[in-house]
mmCIF file of C-alpha atoms in Angstrom:
data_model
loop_
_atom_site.group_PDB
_atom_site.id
_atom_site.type_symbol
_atom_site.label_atom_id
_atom_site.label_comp_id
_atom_site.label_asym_id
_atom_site.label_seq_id
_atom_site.Cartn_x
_atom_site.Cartn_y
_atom_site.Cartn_z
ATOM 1 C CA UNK W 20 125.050 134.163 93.360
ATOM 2 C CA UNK W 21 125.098 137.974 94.610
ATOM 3 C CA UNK W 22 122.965 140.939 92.649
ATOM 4 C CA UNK W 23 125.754 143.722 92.745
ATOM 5 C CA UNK W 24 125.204 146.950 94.526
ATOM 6 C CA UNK W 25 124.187 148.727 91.928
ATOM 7 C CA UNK W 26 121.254 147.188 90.869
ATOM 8 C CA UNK W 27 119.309 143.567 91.327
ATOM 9 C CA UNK W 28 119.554 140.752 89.804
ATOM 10 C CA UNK W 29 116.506 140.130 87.563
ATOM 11 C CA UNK W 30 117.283 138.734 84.416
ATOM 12 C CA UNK W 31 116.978 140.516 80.930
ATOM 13 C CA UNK W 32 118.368 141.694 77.977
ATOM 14 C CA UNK W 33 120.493 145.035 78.425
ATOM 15 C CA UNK W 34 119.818 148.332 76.803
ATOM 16 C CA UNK W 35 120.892 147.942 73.007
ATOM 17 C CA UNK W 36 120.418 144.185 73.186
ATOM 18 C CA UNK W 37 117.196 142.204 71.451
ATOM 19 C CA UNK W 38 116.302 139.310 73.494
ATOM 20 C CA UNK W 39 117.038 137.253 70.504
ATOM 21 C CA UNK W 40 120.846 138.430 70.812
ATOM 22 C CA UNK W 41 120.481 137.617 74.580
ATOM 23 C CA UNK W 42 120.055 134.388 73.790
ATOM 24 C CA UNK W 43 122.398 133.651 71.676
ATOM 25 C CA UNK W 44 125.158 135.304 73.652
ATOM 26 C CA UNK W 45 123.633 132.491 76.017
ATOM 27 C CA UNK W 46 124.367 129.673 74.272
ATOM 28 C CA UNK W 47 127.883 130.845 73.208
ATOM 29 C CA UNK W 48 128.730 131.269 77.498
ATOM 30 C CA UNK W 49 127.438 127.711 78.070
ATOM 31 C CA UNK W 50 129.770 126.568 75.055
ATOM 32 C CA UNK W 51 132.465 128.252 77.921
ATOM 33 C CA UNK W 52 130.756 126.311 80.727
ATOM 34 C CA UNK W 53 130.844 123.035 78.791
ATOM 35 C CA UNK W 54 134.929 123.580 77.618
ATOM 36 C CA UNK W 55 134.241 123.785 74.093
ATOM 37 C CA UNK W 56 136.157 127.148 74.238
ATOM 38 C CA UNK W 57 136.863 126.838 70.478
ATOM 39 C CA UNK W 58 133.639 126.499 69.055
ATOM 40 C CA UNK W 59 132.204 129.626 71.112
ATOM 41 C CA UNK W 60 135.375 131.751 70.378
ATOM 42 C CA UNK W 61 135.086 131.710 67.017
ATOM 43 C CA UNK W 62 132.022 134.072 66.869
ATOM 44 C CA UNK W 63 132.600 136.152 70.289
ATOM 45 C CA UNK W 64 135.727 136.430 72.613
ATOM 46 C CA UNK W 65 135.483 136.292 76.044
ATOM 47 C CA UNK W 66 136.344 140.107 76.846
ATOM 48 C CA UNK W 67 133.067 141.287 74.419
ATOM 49 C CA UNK W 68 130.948 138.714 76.358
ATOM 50 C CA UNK W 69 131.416 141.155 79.676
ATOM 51 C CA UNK W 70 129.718 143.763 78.246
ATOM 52 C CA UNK W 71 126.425 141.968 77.309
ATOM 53 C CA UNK W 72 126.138 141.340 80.800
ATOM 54 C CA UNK W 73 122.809 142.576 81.755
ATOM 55 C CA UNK W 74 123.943 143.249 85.177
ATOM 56 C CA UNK W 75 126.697 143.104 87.505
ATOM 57 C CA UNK W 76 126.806 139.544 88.878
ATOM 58 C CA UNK W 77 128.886 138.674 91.902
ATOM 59 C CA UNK W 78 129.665 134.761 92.533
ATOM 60 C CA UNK W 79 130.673 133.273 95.885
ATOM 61 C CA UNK W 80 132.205 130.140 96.720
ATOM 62 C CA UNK W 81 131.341 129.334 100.592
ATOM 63 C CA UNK W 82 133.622 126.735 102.560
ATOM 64 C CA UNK W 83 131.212 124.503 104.863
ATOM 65 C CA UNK W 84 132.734 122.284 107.218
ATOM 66 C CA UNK W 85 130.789 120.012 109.274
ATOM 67 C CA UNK W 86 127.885 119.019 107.286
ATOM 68 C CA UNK W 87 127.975 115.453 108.564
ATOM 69 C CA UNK W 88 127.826 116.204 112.491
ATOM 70 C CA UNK W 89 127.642 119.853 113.784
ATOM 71 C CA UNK W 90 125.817 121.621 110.539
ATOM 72 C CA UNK W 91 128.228 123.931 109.570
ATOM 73 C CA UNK W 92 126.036 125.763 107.294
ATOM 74 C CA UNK W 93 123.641 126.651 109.668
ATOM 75 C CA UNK W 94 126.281 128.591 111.848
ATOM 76 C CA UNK W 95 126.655 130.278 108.487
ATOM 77 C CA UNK W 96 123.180 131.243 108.163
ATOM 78 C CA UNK W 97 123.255 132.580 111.813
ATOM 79 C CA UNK W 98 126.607 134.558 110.739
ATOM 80 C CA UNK W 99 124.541 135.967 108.122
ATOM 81 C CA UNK W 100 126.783 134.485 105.157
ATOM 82 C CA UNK W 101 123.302 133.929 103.029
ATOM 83 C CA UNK W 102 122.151 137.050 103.124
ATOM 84 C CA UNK W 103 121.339 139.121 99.499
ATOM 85 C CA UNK W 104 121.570 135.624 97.728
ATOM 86 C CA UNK W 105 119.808 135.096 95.053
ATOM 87 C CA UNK W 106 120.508 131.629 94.156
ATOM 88 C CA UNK W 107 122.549 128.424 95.885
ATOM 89 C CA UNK W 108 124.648 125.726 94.209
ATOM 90 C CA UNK W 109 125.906 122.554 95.244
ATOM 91 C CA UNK W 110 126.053 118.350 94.306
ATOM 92 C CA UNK W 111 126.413 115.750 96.368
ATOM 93 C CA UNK W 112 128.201 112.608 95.322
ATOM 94 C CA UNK W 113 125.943 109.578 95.187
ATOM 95 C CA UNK W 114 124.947 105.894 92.873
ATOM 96 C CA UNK W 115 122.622 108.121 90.441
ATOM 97 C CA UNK W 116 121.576 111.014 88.297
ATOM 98 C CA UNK W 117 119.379 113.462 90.315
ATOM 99 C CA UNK W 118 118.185 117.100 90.603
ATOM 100 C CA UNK W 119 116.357 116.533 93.734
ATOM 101 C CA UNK W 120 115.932 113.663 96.082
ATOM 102 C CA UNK W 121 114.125 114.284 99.570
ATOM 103 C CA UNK W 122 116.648 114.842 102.457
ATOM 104 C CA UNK W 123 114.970 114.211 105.289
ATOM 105 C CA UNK W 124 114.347 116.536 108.208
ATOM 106 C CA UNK W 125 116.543 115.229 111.404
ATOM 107 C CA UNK W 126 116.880 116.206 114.865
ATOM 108 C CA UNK W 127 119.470 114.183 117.015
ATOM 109 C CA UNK W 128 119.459 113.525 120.706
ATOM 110 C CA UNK W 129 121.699 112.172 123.672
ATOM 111 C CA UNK W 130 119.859 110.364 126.381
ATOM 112 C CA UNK W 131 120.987 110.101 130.085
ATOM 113 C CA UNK W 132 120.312 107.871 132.762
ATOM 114 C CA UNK W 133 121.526 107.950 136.499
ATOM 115 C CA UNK W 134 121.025 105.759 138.868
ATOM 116 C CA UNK W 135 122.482 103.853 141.700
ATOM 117 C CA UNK W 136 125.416 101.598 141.903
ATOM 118 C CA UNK W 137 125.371 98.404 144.105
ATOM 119 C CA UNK W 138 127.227 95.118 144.257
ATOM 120 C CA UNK W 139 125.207 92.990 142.045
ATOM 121 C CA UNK W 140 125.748 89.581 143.811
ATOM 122 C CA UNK W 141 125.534 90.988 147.334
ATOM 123 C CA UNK W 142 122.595 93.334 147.645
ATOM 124 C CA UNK W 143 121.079 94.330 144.202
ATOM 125 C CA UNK W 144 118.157 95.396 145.597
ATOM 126 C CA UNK W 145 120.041 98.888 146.621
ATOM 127 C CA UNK W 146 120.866 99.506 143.315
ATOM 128 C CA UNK W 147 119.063 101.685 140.642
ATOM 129 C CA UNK W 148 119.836 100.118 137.488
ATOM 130 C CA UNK W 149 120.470 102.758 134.876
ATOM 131 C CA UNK W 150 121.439 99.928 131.810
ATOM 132 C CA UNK W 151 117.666 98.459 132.455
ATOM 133 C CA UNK W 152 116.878 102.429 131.779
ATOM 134 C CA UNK W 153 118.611 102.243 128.263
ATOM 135 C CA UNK W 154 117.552 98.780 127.223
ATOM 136 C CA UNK W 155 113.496 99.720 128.181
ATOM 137 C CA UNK W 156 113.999 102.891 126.596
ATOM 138 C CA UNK W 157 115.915 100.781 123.161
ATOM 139 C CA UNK W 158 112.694 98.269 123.389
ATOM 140 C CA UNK W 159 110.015 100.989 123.859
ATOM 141 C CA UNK W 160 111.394 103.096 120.839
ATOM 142 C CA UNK W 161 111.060 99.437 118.856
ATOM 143 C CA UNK W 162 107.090 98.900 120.079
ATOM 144 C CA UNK W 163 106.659 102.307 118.451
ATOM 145 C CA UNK W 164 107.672 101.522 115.054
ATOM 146 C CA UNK W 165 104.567 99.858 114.598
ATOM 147 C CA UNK W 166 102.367 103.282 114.926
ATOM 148 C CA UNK W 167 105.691 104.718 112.446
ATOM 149 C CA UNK W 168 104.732 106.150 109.546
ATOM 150 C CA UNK W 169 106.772 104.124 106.687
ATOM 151 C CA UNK W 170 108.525 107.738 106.000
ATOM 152 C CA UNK W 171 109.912 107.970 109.740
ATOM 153 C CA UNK W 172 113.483 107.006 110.637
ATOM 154 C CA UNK W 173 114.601 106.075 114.050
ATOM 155 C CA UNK W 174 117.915 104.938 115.028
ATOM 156 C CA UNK W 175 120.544 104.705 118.038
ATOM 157 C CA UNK W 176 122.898 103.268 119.671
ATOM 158 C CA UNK W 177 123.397 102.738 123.304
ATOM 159 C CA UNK W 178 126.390 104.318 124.004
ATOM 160 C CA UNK W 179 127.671 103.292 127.852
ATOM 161 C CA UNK W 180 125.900 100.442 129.644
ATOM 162 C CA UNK W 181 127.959 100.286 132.466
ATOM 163 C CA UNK W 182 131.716 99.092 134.132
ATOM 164 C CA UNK W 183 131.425 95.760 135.285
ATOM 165 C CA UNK W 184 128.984 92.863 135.381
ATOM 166 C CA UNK W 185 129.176 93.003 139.287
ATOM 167 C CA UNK W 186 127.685 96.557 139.887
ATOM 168 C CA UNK W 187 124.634 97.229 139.015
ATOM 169 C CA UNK W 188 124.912 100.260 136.439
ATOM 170 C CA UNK W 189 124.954 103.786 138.404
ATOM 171 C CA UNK W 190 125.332 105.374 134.160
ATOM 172 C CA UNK W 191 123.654 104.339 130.851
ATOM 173 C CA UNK W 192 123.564 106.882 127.599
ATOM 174 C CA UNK W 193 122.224 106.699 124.426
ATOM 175 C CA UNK W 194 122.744 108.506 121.365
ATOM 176 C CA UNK W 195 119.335 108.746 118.837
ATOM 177 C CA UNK W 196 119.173 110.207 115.536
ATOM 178 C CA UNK W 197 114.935 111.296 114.337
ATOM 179 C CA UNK W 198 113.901 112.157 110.984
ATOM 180 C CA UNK W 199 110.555 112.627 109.100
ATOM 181 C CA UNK W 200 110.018 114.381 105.596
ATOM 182 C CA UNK W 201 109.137 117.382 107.238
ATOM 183 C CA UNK W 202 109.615 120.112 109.900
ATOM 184 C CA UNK W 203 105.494 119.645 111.136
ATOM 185 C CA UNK W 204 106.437 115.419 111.309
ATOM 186 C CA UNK W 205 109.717 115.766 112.616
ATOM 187 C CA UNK W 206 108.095 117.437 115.659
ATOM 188 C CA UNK W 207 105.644 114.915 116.260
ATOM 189 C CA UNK W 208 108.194 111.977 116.379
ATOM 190 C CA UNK W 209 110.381 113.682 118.563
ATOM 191 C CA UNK W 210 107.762 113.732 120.800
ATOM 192 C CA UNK W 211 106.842 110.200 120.662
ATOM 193 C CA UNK W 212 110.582 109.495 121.495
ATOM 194 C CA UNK W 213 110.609 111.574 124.432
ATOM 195 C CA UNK W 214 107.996 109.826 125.920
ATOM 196 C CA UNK W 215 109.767 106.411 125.394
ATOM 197 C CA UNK W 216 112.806 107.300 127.679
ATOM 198 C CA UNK W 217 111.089 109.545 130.240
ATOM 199 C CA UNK W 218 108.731 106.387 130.377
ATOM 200 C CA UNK W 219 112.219 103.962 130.930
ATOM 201 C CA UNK W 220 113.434 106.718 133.340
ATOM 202 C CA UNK W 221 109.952 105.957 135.300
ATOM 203 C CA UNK W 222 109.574 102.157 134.971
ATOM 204 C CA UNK W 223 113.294 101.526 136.393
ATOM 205 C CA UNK W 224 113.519 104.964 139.470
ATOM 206 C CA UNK W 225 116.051 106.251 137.318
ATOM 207 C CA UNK W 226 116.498 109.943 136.593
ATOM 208 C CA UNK W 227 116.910 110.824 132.662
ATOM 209 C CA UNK W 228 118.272 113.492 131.130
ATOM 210 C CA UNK W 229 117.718 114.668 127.196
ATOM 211 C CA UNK W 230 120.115 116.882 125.425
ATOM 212 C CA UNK W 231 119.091 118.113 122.166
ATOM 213 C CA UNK W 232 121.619 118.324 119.316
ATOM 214 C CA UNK W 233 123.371 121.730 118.266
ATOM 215 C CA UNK W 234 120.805 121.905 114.946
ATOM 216 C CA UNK W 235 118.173 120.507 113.188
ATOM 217 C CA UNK W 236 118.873 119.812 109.803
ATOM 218 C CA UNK W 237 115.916 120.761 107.771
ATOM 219 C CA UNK W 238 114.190 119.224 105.183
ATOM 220 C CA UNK W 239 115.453 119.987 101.473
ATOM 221 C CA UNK W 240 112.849 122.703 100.053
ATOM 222 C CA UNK W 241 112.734 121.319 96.073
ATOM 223 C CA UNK W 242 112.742 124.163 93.628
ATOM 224 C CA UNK W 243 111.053 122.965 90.061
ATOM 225 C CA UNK W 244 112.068 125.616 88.178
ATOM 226 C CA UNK W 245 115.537 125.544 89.328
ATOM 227 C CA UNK W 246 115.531 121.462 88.933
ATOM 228 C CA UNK W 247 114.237 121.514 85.635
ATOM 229 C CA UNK W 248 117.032 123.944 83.937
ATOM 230 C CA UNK W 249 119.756 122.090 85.473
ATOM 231 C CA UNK W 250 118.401 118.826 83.531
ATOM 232 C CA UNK W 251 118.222 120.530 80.536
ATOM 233 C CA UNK W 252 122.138 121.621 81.529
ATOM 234 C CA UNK W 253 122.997 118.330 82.282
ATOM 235 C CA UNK W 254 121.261 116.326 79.431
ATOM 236 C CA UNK W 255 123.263 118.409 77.083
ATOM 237 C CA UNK W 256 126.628 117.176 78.637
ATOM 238 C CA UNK W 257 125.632 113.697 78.502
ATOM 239 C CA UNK W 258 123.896 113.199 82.075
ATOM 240 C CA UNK W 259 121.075 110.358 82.239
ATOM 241 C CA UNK W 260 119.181 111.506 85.376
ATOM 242 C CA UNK W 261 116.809 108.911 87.446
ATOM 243 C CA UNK W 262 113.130 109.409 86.445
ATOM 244 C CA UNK W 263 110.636 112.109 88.694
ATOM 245 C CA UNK W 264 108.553 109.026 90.294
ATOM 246 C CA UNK W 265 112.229 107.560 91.433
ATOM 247 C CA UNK W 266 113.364 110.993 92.246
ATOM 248 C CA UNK W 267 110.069 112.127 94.612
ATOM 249 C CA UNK W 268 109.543 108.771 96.101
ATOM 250 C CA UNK W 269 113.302 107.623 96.807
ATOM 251 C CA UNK W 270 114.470 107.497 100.515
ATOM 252 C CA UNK W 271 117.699 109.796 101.193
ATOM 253 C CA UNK W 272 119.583 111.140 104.368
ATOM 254 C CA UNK W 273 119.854 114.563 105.717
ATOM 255 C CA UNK W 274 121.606 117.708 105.181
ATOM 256 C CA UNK W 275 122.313 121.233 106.186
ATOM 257 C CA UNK W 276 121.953 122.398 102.828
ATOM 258 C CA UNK W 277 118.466 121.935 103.867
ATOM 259 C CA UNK W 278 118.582 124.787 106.309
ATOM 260 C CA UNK W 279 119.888 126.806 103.599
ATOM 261 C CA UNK W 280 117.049 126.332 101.413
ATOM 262 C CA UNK W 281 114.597 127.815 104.106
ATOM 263 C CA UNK W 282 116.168 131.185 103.813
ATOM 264 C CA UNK W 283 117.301 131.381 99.792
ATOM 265 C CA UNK W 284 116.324 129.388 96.628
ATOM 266 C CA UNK W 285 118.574 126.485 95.832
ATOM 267 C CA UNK W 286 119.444 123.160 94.171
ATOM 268 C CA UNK W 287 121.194 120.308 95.685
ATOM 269 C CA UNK W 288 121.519 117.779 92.714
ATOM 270 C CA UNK W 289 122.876 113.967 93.493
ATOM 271 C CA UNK W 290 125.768 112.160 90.856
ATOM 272 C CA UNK W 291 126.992 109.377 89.810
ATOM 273 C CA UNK W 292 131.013 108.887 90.351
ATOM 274 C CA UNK W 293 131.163 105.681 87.990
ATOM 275 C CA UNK W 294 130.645 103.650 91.244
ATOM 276 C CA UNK W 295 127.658 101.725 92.474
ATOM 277 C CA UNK W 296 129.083 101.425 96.029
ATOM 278 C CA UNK W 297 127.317 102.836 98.738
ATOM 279 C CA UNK W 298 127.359 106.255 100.772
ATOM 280 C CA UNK W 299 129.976 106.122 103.754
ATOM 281 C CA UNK W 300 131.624 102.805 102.729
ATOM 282 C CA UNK W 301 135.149 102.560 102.748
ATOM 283 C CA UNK W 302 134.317 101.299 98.982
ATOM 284 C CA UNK W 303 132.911 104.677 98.309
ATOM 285 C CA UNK W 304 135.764 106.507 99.687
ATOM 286 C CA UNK W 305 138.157 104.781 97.291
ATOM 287 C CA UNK W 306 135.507 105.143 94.610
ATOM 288 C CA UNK W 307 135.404 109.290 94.929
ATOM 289 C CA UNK W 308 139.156 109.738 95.074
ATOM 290 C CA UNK W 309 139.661 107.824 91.568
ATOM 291 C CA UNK W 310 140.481 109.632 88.048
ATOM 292 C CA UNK W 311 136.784 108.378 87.120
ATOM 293 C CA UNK W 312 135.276 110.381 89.647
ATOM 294 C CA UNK W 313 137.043 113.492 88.789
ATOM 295 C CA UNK W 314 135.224 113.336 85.265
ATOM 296 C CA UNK W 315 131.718 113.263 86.487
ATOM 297 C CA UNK W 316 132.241 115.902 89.468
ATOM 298 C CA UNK W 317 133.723 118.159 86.646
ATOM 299 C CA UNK W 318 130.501 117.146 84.502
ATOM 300 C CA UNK W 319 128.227 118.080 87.100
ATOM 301 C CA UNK W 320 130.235 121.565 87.887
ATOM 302 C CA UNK W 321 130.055 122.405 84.467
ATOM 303 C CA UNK W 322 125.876 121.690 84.441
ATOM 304 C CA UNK W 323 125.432 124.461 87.771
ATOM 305 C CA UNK W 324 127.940 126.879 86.019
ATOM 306 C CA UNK W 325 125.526 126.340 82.585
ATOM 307 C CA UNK W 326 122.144 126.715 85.227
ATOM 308 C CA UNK W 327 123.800 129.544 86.507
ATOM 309 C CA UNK W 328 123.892 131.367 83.325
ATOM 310 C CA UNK W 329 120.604 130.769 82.858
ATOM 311 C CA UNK W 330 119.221 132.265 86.054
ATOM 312 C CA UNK W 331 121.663 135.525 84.858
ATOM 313 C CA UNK W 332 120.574 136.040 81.304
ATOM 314 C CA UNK W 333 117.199 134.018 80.810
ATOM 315 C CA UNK W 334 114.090 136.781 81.202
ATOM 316 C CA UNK W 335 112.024 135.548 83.627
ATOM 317 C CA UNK W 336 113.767 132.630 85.002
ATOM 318 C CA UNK W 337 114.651 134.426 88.636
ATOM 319 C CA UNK W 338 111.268 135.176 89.240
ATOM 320 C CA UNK W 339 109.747 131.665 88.772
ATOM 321 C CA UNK W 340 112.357 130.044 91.009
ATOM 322 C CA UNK W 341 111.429 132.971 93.749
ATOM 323 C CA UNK W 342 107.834 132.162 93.194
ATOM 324 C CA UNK W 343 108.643 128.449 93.499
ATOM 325 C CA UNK W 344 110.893 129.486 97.021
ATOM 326 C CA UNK W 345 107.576 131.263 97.892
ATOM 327 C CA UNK W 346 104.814 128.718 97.948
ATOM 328 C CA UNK W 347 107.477 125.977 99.066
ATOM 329 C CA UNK W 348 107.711 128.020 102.278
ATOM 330 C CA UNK W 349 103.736 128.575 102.593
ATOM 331 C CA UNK W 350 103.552 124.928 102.051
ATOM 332 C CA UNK W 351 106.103 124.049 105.249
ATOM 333 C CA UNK W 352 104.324 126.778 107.477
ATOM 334 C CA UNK W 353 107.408 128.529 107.535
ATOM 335 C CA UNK W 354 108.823 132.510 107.048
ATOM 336 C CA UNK W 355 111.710 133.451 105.348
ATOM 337 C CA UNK W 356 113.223 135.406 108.385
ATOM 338 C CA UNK W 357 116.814 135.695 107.031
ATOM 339 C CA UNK W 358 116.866 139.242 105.358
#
């Protein structure tokens, strides 16, 4: 959501209108939101609704390939697509009811390894064996789960190990994936990691090389105040959301949307699609294409669109979910440098 030009969005009853009337005129748009057009038309049309707008209100809908590998979003941010937002919207399919569940921080990496081919019958003793470099490096990052805190991920896979069982392996690459709750953590792992292969690269003569991914996805920044309307929202439709303890102490994944929510406030709710499958399953994929699904991703569209409404006409609203934006930010040590 975009403040127009001509002035920002705050939140408030226009000149002429009581709060009370505010309100109500409220209500009547989420009737809209929720498709129970008939109800709300009987006391206000559409067209008379316009002008109790207390301000002009632009909303964009942003495309954003590549959230799974690549973090489209964040190319956005750097293209400047964010900038004079006010608010962000989007779900994410999933087994439950949630406003917030804590995506991860992440940070991926491919490891290299070169070394020296040799016949390995013959003389194996010219060789530099670049697989040994990969499987040290695989065991090290395993000895190091044990000084893991239980909210660290790691996981890889060793992508090439070699040609043939007679030469000793000249290549060997690996492909890791790091993520912590936070920014601060994430950095410390990484580092831990780092040492592991440059310590495989050492033990075996090898030479290593570390490429860092394109982005780090950043940890999901939770916004209370923005969370807490869009239950309200949702109960109203019929939504049965997960309880807070489930919510803030739940394991999740990462996203780009996480980025996002370093540079504007925003809300990045989890629903059910009438399946209990599991994330990318092919059992999922069937599940989210079905007529069932369509009803609960409509349900859910209808709660933001109801939210949003709220952050437009609700006096004071805006400026708590700033404030919230704020002191998340102080909290992760980080400045809002997107203008």
């Amino acid at each position: 959501m975009r403040p127009g030009e001509d002035r920002p969005l705050e939140g408030g009853a226009p000149d002429g209108v009581s709060e009370l009337e505010l309100l109500e005129l409220l209500e009547l748009l989420k009737l809209r939101a929720a498709e129970r057009i008939d109800e709300a038309a009987e006391r206000i049309t559409l067209p008379e609704m316009i002008t109790y707008l207390p301000h002009r209100v632009v909303v964009i809908v942003l495309g954003t390939p590549a959230e799974e590998d690549g973090g489209g979003k964040i190319d956005l941010i750097e293209a400047g697509a964010f900038k004079n937002l006010d608010v962000v919207f989007m779900a994410h399919p999933s087994q439950e009811n949630a406003p917030y569940l804590q995506d991860v921080a992440e940070h991926d990496v491919t490891v290299k390894y070169y070394g020296k081919a040799s016949h390995a019958a013959a003389y194996p003793w010219e060789g530099v064996n670049a697989l040994d470099a990969a499987v040290l490096a695989y065991n090290n990052l395993s000895v190091l789960r044990q000084q893991m805190k239980p909210t660290w991920r790691v996981h890889g896979i060793i992508k090439n190990g070699g040609v043939k069982p007679n030469i000793i392996p000249s290549y060997s690459e690996l492909i890791y994936y790091f993520r912590a709750p936070s920014m601060k953590e994430l950095q410390v792992l990484t580092k831990k990691a780092e040492d592991c292969f440059r310590a495989a690269a050492l033990a075996t003569g090898c030479t290593v090389e570390i490429k860092s991914g394109a982005h780090d996805y950043y940890n999901v920044l939770p916004n209370k105040s923005l969370w807490k309307t869009y239950m309200e929202n949702g109960k109203k439709l019929g939504i049965e959301f997960i309880s807070e303890d489930a919510m803030l102490n739940g394991s999740s994944g990462s996203t780009d949307f996480g980025n996002v929510t370093f540079v504007v406030p925003g809300i990045h709710p989890y629903f059910y699609i009438g399946s209990d499958a599991l994330n990318h399953t092919e059992q999922y994929t069937e599940a989210a294409g079905s007529q069932e699904a369509q009803f609960y991703a409509l349900r859910v569209a209808k709660a933001l669109a109801m939210t949003a409404l709220d952050v437009v006409f609700k006096p004071g609203l805006l400026e708590r979910i700033r404030e919230d934006f704020r002191l998340k930010l102080q909290e992760e040590q980080f400045l809002n440098t997107v203008e």
